[in-house]
PDB file of C-alpha atoms in Angstrom:
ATOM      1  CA  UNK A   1     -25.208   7.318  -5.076  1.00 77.00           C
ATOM      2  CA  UNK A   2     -27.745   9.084  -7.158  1.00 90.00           C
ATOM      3  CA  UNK A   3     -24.639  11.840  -8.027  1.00 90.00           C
ATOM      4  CA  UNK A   4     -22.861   8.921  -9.246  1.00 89.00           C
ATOM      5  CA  UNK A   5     -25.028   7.735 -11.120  1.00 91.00           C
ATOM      6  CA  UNK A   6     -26.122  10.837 -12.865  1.00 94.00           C
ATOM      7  CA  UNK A   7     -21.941  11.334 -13.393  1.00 93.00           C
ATOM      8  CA  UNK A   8     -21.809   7.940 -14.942  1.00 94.00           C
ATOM      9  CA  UNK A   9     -24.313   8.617 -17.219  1.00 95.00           C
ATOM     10  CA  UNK A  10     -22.854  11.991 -18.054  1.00 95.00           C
ATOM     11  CA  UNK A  11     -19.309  10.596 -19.069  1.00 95.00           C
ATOM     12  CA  UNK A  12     -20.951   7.059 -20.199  1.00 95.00           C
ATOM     13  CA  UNK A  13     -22.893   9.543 -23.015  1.00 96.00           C
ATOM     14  CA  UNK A  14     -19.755  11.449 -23.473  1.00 96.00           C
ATOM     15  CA  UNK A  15     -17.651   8.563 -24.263  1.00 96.00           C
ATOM     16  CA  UNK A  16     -19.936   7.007 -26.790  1.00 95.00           C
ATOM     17  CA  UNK A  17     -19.962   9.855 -28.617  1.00 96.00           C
ATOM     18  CA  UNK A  18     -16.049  10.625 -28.243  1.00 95.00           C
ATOM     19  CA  UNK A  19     -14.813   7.002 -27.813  1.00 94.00           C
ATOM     20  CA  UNK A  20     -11.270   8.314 -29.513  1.00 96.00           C
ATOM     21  CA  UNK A  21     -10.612  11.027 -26.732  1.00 97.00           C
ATOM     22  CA  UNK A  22      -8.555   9.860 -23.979  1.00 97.00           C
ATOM     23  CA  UNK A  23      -9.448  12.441 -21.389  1.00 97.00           C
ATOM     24  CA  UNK A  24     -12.872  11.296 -22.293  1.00 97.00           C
ATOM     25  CA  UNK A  25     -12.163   7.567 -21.584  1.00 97.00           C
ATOM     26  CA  UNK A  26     -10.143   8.668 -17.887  1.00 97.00           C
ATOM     27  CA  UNK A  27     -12.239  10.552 -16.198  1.00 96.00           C
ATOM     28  CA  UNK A  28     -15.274   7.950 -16.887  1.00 97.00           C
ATOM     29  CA  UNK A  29     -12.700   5.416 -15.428  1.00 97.00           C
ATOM     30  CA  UNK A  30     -11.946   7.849 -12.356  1.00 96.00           C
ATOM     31  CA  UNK A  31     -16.138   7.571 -11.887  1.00 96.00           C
ATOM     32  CA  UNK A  32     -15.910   4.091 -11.803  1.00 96.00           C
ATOM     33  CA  UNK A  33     -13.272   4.195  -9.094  1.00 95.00           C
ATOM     34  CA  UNK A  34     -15.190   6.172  -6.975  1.00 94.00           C
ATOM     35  CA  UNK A  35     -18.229   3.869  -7.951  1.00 95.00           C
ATOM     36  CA  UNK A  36     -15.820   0.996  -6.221  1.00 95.00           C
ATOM     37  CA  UNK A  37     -15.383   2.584  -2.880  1.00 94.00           C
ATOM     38  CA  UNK A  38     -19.214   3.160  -2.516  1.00 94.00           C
ATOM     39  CA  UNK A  39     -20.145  -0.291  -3.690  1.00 94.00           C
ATOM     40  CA  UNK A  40     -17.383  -1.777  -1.039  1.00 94.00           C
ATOM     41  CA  UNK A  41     -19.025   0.426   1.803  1.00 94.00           C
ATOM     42  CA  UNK A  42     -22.598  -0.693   0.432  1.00 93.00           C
ATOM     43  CA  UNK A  43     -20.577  -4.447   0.942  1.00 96.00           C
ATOM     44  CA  UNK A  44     -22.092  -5.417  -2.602  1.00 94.00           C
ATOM     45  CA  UNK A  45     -18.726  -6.478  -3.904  1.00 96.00           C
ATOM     46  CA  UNK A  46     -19.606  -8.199  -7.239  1.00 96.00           C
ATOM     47  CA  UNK A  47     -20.873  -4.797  -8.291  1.00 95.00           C
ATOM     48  CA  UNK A  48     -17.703  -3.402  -6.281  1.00 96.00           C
ATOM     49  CA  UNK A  49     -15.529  -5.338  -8.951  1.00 97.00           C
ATOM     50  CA  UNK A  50     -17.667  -4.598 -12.240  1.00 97.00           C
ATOM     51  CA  UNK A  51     -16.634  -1.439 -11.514  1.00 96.00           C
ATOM     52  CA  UNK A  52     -13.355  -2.289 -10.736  1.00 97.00           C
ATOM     53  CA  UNK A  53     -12.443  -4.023 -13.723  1.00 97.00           C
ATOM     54  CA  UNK A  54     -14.519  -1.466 -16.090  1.00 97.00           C
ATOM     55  CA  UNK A  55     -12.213   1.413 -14.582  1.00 97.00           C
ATOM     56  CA  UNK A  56      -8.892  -0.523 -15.424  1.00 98.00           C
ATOM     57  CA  UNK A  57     -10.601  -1.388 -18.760  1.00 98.00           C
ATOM     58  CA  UNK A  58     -10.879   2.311 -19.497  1.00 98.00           C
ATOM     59  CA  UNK A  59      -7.647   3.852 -17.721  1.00 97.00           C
ATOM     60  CA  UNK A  60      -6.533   1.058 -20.406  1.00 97.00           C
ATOM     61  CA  UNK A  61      -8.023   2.635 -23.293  1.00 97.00           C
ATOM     62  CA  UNK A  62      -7.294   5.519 -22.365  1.00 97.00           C
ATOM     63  CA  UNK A  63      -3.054   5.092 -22.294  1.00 96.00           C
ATOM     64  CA  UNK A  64      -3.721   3.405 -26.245  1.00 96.00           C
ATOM     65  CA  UNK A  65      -5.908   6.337 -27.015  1.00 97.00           C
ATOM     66  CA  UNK A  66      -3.068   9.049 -25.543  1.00 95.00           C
ATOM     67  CA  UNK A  67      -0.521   7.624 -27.692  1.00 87.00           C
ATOM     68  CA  UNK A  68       2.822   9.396 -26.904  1.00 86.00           C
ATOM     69  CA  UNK A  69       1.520  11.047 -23.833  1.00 93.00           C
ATOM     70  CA  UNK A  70       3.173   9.888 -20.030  1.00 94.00           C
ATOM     71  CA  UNK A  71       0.476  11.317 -18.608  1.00 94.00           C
ATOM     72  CA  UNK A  72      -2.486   8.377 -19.418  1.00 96.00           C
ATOM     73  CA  UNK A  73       0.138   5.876 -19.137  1.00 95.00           C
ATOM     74  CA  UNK A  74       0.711   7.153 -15.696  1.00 96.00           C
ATOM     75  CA  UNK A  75      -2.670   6.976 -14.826  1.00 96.00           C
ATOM     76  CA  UNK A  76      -3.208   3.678 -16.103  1.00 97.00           C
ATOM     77  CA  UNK A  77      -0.146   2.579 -14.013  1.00 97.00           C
ATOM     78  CA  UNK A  78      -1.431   3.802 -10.921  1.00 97.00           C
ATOM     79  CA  UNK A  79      -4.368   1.724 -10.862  1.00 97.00           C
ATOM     80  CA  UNK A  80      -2.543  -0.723 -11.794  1.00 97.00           C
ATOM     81  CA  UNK A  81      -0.867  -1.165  -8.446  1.00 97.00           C
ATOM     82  CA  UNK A  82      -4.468  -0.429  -6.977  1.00 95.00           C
ATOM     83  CA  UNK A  83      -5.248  -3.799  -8.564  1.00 95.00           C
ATOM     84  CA  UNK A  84      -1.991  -5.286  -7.289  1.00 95.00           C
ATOM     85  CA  UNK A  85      -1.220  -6.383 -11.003  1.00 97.00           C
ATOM     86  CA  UNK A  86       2.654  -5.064 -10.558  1.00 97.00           C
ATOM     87  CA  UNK A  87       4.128  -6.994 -13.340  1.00 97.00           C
ATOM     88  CA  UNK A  88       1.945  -5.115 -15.929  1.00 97.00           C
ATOM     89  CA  UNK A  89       2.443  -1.952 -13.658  1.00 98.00           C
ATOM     90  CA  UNK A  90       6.289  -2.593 -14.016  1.00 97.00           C
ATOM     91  CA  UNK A  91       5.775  -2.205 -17.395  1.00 97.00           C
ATOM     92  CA  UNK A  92       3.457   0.644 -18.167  1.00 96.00           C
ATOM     93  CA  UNK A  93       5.504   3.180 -15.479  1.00 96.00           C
ATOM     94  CA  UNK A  94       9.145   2.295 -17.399  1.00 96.00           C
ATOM     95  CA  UNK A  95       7.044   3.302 -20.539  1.00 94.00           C
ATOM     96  CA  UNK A  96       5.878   6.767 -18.969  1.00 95.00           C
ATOM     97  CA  UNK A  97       9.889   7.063 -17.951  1.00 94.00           C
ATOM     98  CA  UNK A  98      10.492   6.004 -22.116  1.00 92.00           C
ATOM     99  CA  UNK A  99       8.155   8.576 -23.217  1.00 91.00           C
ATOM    100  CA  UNK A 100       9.304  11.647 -20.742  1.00 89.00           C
ATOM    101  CA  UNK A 101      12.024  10.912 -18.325  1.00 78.00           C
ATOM    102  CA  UNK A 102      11.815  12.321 -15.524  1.00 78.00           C
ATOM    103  CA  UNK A 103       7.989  12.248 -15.316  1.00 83.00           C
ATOM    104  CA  UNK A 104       6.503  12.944 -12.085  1.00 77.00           C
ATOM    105  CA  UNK A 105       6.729   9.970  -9.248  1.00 91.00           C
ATOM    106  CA  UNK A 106       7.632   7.493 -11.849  1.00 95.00           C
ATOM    107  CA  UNK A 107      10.761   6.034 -10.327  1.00 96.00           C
ATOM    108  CA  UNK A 108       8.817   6.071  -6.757  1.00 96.00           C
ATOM    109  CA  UNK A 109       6.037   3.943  -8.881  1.00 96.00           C
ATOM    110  CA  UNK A 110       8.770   1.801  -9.776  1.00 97.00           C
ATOM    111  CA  UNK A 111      10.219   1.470  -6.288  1.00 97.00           C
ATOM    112  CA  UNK A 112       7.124   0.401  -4.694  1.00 97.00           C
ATOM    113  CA  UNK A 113       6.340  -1.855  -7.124  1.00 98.00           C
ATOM    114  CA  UNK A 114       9.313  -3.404  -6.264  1.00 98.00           C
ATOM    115  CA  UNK A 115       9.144  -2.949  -2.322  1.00 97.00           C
ATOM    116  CA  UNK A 116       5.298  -4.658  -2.735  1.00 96.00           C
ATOM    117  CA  UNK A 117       7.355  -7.713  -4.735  1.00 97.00           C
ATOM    118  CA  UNK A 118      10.092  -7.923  -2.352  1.00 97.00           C
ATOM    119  CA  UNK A 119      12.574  -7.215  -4.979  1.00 97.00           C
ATOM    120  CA  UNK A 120      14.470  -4.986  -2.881  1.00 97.00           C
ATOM    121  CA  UNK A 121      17.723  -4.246  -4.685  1.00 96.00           C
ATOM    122  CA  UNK A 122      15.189  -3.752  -7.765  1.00 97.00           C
ATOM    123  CA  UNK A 123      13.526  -1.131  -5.147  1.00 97.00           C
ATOM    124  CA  UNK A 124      17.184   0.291  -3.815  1.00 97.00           C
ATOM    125  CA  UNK A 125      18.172   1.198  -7.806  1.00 96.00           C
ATOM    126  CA  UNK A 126      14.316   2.564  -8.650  1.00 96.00           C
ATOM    127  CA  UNK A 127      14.409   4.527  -5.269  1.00 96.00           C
ATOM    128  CA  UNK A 128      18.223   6.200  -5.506  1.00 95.00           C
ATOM    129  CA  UNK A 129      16.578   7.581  -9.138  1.00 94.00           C
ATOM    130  CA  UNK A 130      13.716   8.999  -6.947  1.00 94.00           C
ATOM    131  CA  UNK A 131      15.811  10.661  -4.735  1.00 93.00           C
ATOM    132  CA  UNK A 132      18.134  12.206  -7.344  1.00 92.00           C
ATOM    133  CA  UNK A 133      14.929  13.958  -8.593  1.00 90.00           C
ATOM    134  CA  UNK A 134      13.642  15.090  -5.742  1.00 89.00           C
ATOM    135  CA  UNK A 135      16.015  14.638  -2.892  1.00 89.00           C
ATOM    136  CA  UNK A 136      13.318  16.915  -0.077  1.00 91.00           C
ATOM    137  CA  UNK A 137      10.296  14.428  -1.130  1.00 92.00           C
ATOM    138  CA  UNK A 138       9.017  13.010   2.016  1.00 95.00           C
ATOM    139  CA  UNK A 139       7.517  10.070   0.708  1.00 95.00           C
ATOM    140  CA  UNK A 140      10.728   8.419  -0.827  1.00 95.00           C
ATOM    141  CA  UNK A 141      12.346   8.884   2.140  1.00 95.00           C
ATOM    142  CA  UNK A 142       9.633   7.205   3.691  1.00 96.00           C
ATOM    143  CA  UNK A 143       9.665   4.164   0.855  1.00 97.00           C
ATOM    144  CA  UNK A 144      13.670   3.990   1.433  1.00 96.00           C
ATOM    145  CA  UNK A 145      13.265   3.205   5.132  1.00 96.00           C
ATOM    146  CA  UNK A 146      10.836   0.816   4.398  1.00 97.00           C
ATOM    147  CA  UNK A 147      13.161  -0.737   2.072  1.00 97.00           C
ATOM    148  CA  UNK A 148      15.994  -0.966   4.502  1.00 95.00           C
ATOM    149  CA  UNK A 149      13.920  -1.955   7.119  1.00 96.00           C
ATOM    150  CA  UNK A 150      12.176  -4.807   5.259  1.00 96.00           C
ATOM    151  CA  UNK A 151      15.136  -6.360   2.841  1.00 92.00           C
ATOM    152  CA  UNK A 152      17.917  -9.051   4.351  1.00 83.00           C
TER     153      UNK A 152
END
């Protein structure tokens, strides 16, 4: 805990003197994950979700401070679906694909999204995208199966 802390205070410094730079604004939000998962094994989870909510605050900030850039919209999407807020996750990961398509895992973002909302034919379309980028990737092969094992 006490390297956390002294991390927090490091990028809490940094971002109040840098509050426009969005690498800035991420990484303090990535501390503030990793401030989660030692507050939930501590079990004090109202200071578990301060964190929490701080972190998607920032990863926030930090997609409106990168402008044009997939990259902080992709991280803000990803802990998105940490949060289980998939609607707004929907959202921000067809934004990354607007801004740079293909970008990374997008499309496999997309499809579990949809696989979590049981929106499988939503899923099927997001995941055949997935696969025509990368055909070998393991873990949309893996999210397909699911799909076809969990859909009507």
């Amino acid at each position: 805990n006490d390297l956390l802390k002294t991390a927090l205070h490091a990028y809490e410094v940094a971002y109040a003197r840098r509050r426009s730079n969005p690498a800035i604004a991420r990484d303090l939000a990535r501390v503030y994950e990793r401030q989660v998962v030692f507050w939930d094994a501590e079990r004090l989870y109202a200071k578990a979700q301060e964190a929490a909510t701080r972190s998607t605050q920032l990863y926030k900030k930090a997609m409106e401070l990168g402008g044009g850039d997939p990259e902080f919209a992709y991280d803000y999407g990803l802990r998105l679906i940490t949060v289980k807020e998939y609607a707004e996750a929907e959202t921000v990961f067809l934004k990354v694909i607007e801004l740079q398509a293909p970008y990374r895992d997008a499309y496999y973002q997309l499809a579990l999204i949809a696989t979590e909302q049981k929106a499988y034919d939503k899923a099927r379309r997001f995941i055949q995208e997935a696969l025509r980028q990368d055909s070998g990737n393991e873990a949309v092969k893996s999210l397909l199966q699911r799909i076809n094992q969990e859909s009507p």
